[in-house]
Coordinates of C-alpha atoms in Angstrom, one line a residue:
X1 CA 16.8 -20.6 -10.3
X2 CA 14.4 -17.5 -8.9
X3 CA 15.1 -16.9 -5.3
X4 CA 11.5 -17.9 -4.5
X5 CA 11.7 -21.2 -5.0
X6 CA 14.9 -21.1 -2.8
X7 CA 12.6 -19.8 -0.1
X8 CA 9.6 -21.2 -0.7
X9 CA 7.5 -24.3 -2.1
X10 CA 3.9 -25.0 -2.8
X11 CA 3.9 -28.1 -0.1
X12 CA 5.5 -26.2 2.2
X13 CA 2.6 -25.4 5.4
X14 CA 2.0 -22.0 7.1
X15 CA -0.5 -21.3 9.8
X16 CA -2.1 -17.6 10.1
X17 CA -2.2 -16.0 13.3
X18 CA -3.1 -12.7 14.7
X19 CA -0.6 -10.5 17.1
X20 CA -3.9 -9.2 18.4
X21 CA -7.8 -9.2 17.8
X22 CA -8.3 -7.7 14.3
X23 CA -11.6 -6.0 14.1
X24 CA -13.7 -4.7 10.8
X25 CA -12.9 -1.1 10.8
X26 CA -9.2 -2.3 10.4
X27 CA -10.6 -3.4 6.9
X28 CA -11.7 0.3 5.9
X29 CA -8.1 1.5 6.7
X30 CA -6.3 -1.6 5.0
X31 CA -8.5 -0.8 2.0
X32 CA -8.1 3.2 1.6
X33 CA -5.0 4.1 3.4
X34 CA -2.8 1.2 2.7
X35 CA -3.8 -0.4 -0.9
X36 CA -2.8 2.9 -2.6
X37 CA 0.7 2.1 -1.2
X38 CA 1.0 -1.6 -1.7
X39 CA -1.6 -2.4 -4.2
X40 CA -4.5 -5.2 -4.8
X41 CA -2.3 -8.1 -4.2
X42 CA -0.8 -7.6 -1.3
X43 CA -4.3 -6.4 0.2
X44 CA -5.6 -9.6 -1.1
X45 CA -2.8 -11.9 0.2
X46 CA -3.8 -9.9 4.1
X47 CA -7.5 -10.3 3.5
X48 CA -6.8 -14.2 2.8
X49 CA -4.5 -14.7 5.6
X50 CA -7.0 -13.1 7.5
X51 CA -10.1 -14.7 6.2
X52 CA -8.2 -18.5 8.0
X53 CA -9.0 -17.0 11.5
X54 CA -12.0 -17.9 13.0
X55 CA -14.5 -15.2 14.7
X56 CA -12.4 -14.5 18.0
X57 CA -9.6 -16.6 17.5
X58 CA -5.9 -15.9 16.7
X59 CA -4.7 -19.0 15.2
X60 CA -6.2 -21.5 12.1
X61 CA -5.5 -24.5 11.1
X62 CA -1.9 -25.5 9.3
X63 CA -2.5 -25.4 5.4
X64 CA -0.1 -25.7 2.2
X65 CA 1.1 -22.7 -0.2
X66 CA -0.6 -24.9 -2.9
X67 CA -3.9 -24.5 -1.2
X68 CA -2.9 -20.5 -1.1
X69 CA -2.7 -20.1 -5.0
X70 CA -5.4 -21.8 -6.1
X71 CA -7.3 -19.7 -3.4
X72 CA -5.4 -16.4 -4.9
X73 CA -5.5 -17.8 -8.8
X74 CA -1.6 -16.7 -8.4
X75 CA 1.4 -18.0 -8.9
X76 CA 4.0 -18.6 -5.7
X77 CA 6.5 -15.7 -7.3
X78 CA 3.7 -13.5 -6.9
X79 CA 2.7 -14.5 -3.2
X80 CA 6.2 -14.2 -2.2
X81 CA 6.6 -10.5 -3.4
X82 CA 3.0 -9.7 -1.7
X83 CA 4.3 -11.4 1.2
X84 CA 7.4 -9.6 1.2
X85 CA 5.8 -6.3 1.1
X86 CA 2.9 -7.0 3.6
X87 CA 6.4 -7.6 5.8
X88 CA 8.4 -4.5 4.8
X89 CA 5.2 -2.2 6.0
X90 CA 4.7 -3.9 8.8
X91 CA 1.3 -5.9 8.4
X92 CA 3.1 -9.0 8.9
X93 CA 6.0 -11.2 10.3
X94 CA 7.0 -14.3 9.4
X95 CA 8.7 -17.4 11.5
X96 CA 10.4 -20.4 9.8
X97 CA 11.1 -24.0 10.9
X98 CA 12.6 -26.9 9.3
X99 CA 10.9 -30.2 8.5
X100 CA 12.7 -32.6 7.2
X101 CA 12.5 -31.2 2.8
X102 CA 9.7 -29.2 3.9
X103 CA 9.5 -26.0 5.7
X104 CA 6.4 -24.5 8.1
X105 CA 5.9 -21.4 8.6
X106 CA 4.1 -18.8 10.6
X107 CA 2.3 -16.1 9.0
X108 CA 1.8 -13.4 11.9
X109 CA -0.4 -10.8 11.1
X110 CA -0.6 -7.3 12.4
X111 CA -3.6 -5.0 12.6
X112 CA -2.8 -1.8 10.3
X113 CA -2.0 1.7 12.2
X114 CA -4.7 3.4 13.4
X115 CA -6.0 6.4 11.2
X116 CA -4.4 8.6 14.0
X117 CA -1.2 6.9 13.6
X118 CA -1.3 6.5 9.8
X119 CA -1.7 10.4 9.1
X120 CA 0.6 11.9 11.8
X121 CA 3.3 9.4 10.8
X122 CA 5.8 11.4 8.8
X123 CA 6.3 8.8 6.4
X124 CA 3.5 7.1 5.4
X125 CA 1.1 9.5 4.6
X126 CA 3.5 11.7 2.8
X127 CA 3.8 8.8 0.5
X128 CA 0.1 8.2 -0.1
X129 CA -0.2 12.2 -0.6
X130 CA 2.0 11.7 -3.5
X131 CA 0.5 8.4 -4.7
X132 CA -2.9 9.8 -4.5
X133 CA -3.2 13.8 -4.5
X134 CA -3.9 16.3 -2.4
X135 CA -8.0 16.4 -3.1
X136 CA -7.9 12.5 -2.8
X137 CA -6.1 12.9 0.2
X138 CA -8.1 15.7 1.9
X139 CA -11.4 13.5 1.5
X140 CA -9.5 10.3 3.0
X141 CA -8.7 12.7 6.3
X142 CA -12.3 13.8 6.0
X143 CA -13.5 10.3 5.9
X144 CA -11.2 8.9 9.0
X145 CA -12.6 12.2 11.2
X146 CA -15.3 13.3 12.9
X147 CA -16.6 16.3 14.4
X148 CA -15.1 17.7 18.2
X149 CA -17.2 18.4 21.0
X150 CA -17.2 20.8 22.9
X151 CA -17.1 18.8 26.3
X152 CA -15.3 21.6 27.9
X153 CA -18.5 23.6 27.9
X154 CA -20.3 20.7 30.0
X155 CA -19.4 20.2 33.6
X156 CA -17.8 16.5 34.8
X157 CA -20.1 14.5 37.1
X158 CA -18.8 11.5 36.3
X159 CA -18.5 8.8 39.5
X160 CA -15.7 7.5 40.4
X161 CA -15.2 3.9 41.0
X162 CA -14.5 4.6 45.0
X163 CA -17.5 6.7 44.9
X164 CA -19.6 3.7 43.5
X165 CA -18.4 0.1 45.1
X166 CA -17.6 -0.9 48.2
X167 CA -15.0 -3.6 48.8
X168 CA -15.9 -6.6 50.9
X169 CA -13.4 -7.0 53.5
X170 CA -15.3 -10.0 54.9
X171 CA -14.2 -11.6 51.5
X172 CA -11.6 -15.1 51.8
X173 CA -9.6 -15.7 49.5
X174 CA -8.3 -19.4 49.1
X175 CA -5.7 -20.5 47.6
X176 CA -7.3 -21.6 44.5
X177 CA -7.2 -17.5 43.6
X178 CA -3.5 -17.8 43.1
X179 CA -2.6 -17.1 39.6
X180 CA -6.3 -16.0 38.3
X181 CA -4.5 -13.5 36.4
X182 CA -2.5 -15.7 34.3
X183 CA -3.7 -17.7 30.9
X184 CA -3.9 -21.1 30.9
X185 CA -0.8 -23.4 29.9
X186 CA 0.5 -22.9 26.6
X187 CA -2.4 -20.4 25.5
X188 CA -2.7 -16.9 25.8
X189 CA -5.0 -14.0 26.3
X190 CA -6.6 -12.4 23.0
X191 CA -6.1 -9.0 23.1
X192 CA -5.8 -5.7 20.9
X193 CA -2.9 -4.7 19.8
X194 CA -1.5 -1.5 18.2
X195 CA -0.5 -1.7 14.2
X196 CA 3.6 -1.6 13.9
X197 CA 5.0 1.0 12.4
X198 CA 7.7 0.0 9.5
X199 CA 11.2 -0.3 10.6
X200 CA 15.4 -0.7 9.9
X201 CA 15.9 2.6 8.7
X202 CA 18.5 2.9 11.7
X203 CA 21.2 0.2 10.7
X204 CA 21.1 2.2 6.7
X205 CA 22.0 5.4 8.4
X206 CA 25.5 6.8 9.3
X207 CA 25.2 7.8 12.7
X208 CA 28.8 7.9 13.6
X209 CA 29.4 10.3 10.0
X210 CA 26.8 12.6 11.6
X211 CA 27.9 13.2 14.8
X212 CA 31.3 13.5 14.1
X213 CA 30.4 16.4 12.4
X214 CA 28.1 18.1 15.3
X215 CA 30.0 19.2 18.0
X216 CA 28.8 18.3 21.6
X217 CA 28.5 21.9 22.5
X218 CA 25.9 23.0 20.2
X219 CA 24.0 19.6 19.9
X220 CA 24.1 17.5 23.2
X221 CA 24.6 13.9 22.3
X222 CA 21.6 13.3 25.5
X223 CA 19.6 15.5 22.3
X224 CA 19.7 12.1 20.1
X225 CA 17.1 9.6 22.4
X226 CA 16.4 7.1 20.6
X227 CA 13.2 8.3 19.3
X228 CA 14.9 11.5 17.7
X229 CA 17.7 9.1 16.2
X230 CA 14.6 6.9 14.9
X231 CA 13.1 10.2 12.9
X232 CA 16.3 11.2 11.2
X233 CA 17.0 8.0 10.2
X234 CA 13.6 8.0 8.7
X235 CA 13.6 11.1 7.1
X236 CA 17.1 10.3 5.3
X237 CA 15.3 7.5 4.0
X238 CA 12.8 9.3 3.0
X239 CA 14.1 12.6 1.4
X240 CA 17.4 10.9 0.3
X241 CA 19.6 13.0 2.7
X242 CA 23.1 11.9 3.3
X243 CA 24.6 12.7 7.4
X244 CA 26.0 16.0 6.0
X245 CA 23.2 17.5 5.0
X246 CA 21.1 16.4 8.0
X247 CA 23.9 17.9 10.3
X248 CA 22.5 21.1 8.7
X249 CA 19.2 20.2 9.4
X250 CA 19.8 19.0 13.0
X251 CA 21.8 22.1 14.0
X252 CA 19.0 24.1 12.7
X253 CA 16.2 22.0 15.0
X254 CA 17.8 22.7 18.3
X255 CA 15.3 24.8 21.2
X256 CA 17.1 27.0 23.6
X257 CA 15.8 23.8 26.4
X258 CA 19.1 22.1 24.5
X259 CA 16.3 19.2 22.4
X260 CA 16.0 18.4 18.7
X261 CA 12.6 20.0 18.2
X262 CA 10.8 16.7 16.1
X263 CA 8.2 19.0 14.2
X264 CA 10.7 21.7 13.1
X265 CA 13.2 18.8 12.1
X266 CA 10.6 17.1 10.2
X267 CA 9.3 20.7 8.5
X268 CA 13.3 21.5 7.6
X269 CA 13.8 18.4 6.0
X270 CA 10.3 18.3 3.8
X271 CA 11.7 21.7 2.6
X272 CA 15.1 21.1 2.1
X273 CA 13.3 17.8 -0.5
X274 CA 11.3 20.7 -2.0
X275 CA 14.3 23.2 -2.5
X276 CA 17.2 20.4 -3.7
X277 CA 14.8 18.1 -5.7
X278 CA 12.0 21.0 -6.9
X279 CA 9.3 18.1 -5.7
X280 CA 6.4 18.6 -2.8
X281 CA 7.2 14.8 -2.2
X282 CA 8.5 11.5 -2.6
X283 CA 7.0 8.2 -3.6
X284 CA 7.2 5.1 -2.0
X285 CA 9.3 2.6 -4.8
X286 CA 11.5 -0.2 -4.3
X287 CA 15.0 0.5 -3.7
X288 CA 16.6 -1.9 -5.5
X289 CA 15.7 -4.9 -7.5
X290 CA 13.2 -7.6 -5.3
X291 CA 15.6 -10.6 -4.2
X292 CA 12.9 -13.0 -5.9
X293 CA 13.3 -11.3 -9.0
X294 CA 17.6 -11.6 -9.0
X295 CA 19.2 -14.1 -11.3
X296 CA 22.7 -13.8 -10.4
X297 CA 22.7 -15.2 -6.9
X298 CA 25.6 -17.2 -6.8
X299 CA 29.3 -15.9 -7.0
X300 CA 29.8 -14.0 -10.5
X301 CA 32.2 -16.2 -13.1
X302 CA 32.3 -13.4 -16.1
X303 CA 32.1 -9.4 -16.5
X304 CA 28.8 -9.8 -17.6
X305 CA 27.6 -11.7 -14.5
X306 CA 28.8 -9.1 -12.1
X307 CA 27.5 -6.3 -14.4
X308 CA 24.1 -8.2 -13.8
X309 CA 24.6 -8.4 -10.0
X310 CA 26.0 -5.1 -9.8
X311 CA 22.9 -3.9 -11.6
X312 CA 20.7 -5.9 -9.2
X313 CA 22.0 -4.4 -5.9
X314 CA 22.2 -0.7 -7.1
X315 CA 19.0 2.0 -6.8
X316 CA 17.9 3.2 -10.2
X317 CA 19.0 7.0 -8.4
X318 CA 22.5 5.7 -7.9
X319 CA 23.0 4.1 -11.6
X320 CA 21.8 7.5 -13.1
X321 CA 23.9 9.6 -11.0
X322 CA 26.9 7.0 -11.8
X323 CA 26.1 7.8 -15.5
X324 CA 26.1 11.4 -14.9
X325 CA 29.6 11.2 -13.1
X326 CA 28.3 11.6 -9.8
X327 CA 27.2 14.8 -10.8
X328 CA 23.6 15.8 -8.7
X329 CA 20.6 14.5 -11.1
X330 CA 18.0 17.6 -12.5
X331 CA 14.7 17.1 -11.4
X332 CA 13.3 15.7 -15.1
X333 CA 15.4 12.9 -15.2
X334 CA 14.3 11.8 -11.3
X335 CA 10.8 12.5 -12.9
X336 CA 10.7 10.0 -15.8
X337 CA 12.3 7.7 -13.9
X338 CA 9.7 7.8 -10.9
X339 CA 6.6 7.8 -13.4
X340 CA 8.2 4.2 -15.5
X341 CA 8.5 2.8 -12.1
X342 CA 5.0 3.9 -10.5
X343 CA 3.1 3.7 -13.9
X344 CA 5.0 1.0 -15.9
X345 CA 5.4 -0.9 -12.9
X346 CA 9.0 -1.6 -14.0
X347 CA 11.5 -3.4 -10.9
X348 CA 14.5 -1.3 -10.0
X349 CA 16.7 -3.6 -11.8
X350 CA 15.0 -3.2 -14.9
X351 CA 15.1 0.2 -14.7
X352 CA 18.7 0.2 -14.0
X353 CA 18.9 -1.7 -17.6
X354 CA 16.9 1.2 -19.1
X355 CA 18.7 4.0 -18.0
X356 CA 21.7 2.6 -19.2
X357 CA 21.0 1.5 -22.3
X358 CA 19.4 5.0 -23.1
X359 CA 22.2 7.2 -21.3
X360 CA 24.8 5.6 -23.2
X361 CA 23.0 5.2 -26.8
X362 CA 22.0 8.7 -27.2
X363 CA 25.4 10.4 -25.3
X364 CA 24.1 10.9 -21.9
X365 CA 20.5 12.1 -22.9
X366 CA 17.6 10.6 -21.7
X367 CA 15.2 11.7 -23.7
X368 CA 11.3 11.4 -21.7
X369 CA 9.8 9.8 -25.1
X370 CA 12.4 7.7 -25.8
X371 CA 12.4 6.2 -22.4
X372 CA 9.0 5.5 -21.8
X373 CA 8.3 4.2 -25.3
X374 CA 10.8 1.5 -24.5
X375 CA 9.8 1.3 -20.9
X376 CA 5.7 0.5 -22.3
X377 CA 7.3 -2.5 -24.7
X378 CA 9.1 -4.2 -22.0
X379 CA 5.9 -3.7 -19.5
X380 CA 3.7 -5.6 -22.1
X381 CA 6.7 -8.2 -23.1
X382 CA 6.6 -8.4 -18.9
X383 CA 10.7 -8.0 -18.8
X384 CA 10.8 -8.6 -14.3
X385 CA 14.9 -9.4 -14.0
X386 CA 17.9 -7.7 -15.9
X387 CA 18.7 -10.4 -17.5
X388 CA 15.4 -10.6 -19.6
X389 CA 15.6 -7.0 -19.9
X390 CA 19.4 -7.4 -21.4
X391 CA 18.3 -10.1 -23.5
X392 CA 15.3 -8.3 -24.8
X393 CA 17.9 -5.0 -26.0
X394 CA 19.5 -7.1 -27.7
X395 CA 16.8 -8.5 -29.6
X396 CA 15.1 -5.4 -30.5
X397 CA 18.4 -3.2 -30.8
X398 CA 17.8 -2.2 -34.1
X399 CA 14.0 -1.0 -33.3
X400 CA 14.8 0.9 -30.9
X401 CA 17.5 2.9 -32.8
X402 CA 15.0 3.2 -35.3
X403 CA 13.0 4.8 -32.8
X404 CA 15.7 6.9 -31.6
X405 CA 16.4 8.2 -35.1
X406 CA 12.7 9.0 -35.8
X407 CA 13.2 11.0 -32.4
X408 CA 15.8 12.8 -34.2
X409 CA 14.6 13.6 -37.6
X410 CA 11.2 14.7 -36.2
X411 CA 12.8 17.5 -33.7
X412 CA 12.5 21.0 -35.1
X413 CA 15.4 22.4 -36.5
X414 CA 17.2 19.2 -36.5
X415 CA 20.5 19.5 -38.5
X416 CA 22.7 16.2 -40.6
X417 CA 25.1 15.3 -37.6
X418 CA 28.7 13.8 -38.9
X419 CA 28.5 10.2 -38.9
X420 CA 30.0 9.1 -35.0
X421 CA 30.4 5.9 -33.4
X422 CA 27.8 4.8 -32.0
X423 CA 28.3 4.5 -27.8
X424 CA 26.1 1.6 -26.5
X425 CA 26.7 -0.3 -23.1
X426 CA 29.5 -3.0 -23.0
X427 CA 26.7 -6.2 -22.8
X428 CA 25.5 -5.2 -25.7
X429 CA 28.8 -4.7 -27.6
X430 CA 29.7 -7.6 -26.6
X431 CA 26.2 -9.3 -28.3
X432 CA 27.5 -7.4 -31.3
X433 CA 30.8 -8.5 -31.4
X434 CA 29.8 -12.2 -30.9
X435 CA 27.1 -12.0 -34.4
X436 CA 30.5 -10.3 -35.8
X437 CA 32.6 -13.5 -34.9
X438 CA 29.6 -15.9 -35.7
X439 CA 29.2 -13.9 -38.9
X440 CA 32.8 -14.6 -39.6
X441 CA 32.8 -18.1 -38.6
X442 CA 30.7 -18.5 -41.0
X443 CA 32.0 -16.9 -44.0
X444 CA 35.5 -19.2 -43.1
X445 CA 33.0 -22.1 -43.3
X446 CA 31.7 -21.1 -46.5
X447 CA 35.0 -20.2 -47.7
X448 CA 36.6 -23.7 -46.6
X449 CA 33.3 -25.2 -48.4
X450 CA 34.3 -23.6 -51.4
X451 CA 37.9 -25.0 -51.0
X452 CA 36.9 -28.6 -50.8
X453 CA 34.6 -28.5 -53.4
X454 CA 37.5 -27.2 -55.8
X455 CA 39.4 -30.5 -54.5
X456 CA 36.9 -32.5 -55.5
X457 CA 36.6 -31.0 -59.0
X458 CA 40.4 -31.7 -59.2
X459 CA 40.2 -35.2 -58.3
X460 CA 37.1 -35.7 -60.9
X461 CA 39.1 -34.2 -63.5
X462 CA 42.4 -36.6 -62.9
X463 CA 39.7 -39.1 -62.4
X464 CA 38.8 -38.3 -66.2
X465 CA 42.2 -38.3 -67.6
X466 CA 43.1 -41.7 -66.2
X467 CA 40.2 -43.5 -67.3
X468 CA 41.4 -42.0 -70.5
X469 CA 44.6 -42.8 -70.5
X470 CA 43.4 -46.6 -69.8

């Protein structure tokens, strides 16, 4: 069963509320800075949420999922993974309670960053400058600035408030003032909030593998605040750098004043990503395959099983370099695998499926034709888990070599190769060698067919003989 329905039913209620007033220019940077990053569906899902409140309010009324998808026209896999990622950027947090079979939920939503905090972030706007260019980019910055004044030209006669009222000191104050500041019972003020930035890069990061290796005399641990800590675990995340290479880069960012310099930390590690990976930057994918898209939940009870989970809990990066014996992947292989999961819109998992299948077919080659014309035919069969895409090799095993050998014969220069056994991974040997067994079974069964039938011609013929005889 799909972890979504484990989490989530169509009668189950949700109520929308807001963490602070949400106004409409948060609409024009939902729309162009964040869709690019989380696409149409998600930024449908917020704009639906959002569309519950009424005018100056921060709470609706309690309503089902099932009311939500006929609203959305989408199915309740769908919402779940828009959900998910509405809650990974930080657009959203969710609250559960029990009740009884049915769960409620809170859907709390946040206003995005402000176009300030969006483009000085570090994180996200690198990974909408990849996503959408740098022209694209350029007129989005454009588009969320305006012209400085020169106020500092013009002299400051602005009153002050001292200069303007007078206090009253004639003024009683009784004792129904008490507590005019506070909200009424069980309510609360509605107020503007700032957007929330994304978070839990800390607990991912080795912290205690990184400071082993600085040594207190050249980086002060008082140099880590919590901020600082915050933006290297950020940027490992980012640029995929391990503690031993940041201890480079952290060494490198300390001022005489004894401080990890942000800016020149964040500037070391964008060009250390440019240097070791030959890219200007990263894009924003999914780690690893979606938990609502994982078929192997429960406790694996075969090889195959735990191949499937093992394959579910494992970045696409990390099964390549596996394949390649740990050995640091060139820049083309990252690249195809990067353009199947932006443009093919393959999961992680999938991919994982991919790259295996291809590494170990055509002896450790992946081949950028190869890959993607197999990665298009499992985006239009719609392969989302590993199992489908397993299944779906299987099938089509002997197309695919097909179009592997049509690879072959149409390269230049392209010589006879001895005949070799053929490498392919050990789920779908194992497919092979269970049509060898039923392939056998069924040659016995023909064979024993054969063997009663030549008893029966026996018993016809002595049959024969004896009426004879009589």
């Amino acid at each position: 069963m799909s972890m979504h329905w484990q989490e989530l039913l169509p009668a189950d209620q949700y109520r929308v509320s807001s963490a602070g007033m949400l106004h409409n220019y948060d609409r024009n940077v939902l729309t162009r800075l964040y869709q690019p990053l989380i696409g149409p569906i998600c930024l449908s899902l917020y704009m639906s949420l959002w569309s519950e409140l009424e005018e100056n309010r921060i709470w609706a009324e309690p309503t089902t999922h099932y009311s939500l998808m006929n609203t959305m026209g989408l199915n309740l896999r769908d919402i779940y993974e828009a959900r998910l990622q509405l809650e990974g950027i930080g657009l959203l947090s969710v609250y559960k309670k029990k009740n009884g079979e049915t769960k409620e939920f809170v859907y709390e939503l946040h206003p995005p960053l402000s176009p300030q905090q969006f483009f000085t972030d570090g994180m996200l706007n690198i990974y909408l400058f990849k996503k959408i260019g740098k022209g694209a980019y350029n007129r989005l910055k454009k588009f969320f600035s305006d012209d400085v004044l020169p106020v500092r030209e013009y002299e400051n006669v602005t009153k002050t408030f001292a200069e303007v009222f007078a206090s009253d000191h004639s003024l009683y104050i009784s004792d129904e003032a008490e507590g005019v500041k506070e909200p009424l019972v069980h309510q609360q003020f509605i107020d503007r909030q700032e957007g929330t930035l994304p978070t839990g890069f800390e607990h991912q990061f080795d912290f205690d593998l990184l400071m082993a290796g600085l040594k207190s005399s050249l980086v002060p641990r008082k140099a880590l605040t919590p901020r600082i800590k915050t933006t290297i675990a950020k940027l490992a995340f980012l640029y995929d750098i391990n503690p031993l290479e940041m201890q480079k880069l952290v060494l490198g960012a300390i001022s005489i004043d004894d401080e990890i310099d942000e800016e020149h930390l964040r500037k070391s590690a964008r060009d250390w990503y440019q240097i070791e990976r030959h890219a200007d930057m990263p894009s924003l994918v999914s780690r690893v395959q979606p938990v609502i898209y994982r078929t192997q939940m429960d406790p694996p009870r075969n090889q195959e099983e735990e191949h499937i989970q093992r394959l579910e809990t494992v970045s696409p990066l990390q099964r390549l370099k596996q394949l390649s014996n740990g050995a640091e992947i060139v820049e083309a292989d990252l690249k195809i695998v990067e353009d199947i999961m932006l443009n093919q819109n393959l999961n992680p998992g999938v991919v994982n499926v991919l790259i295996e299948y291809v590494m170990l077919k055509a002896e450790k080659k992946f081949t950028k034709n190869y890959v993607e014309k197999i990665a298009g035919h499992w985006t239009r069969m719609n392969v989302v888990t590993v199992k489908e895409a397993m299944e779906l090799a299987r099938k089509e095993h002997r197309k695919y070599q097909g179009w592997a050998d049509g690879n072959k014969s149409s390269a230049k220069g392209s010589r006879q190769k001895a005949t070799r056994t053929e490498m392919v991974p050990v789920w779908l040997n194992k497919t092979e060698e269970k049509k060898t067994e039923q392939k056998k079974a069924a040659t016995v069964s023909d064979e024993q067919k054969k063997a009663i039938w030549e008893q029966v011609k026996k018993l016809n013929v002595g049959g024969d003989h004896a009426d004879a005889k009589d």
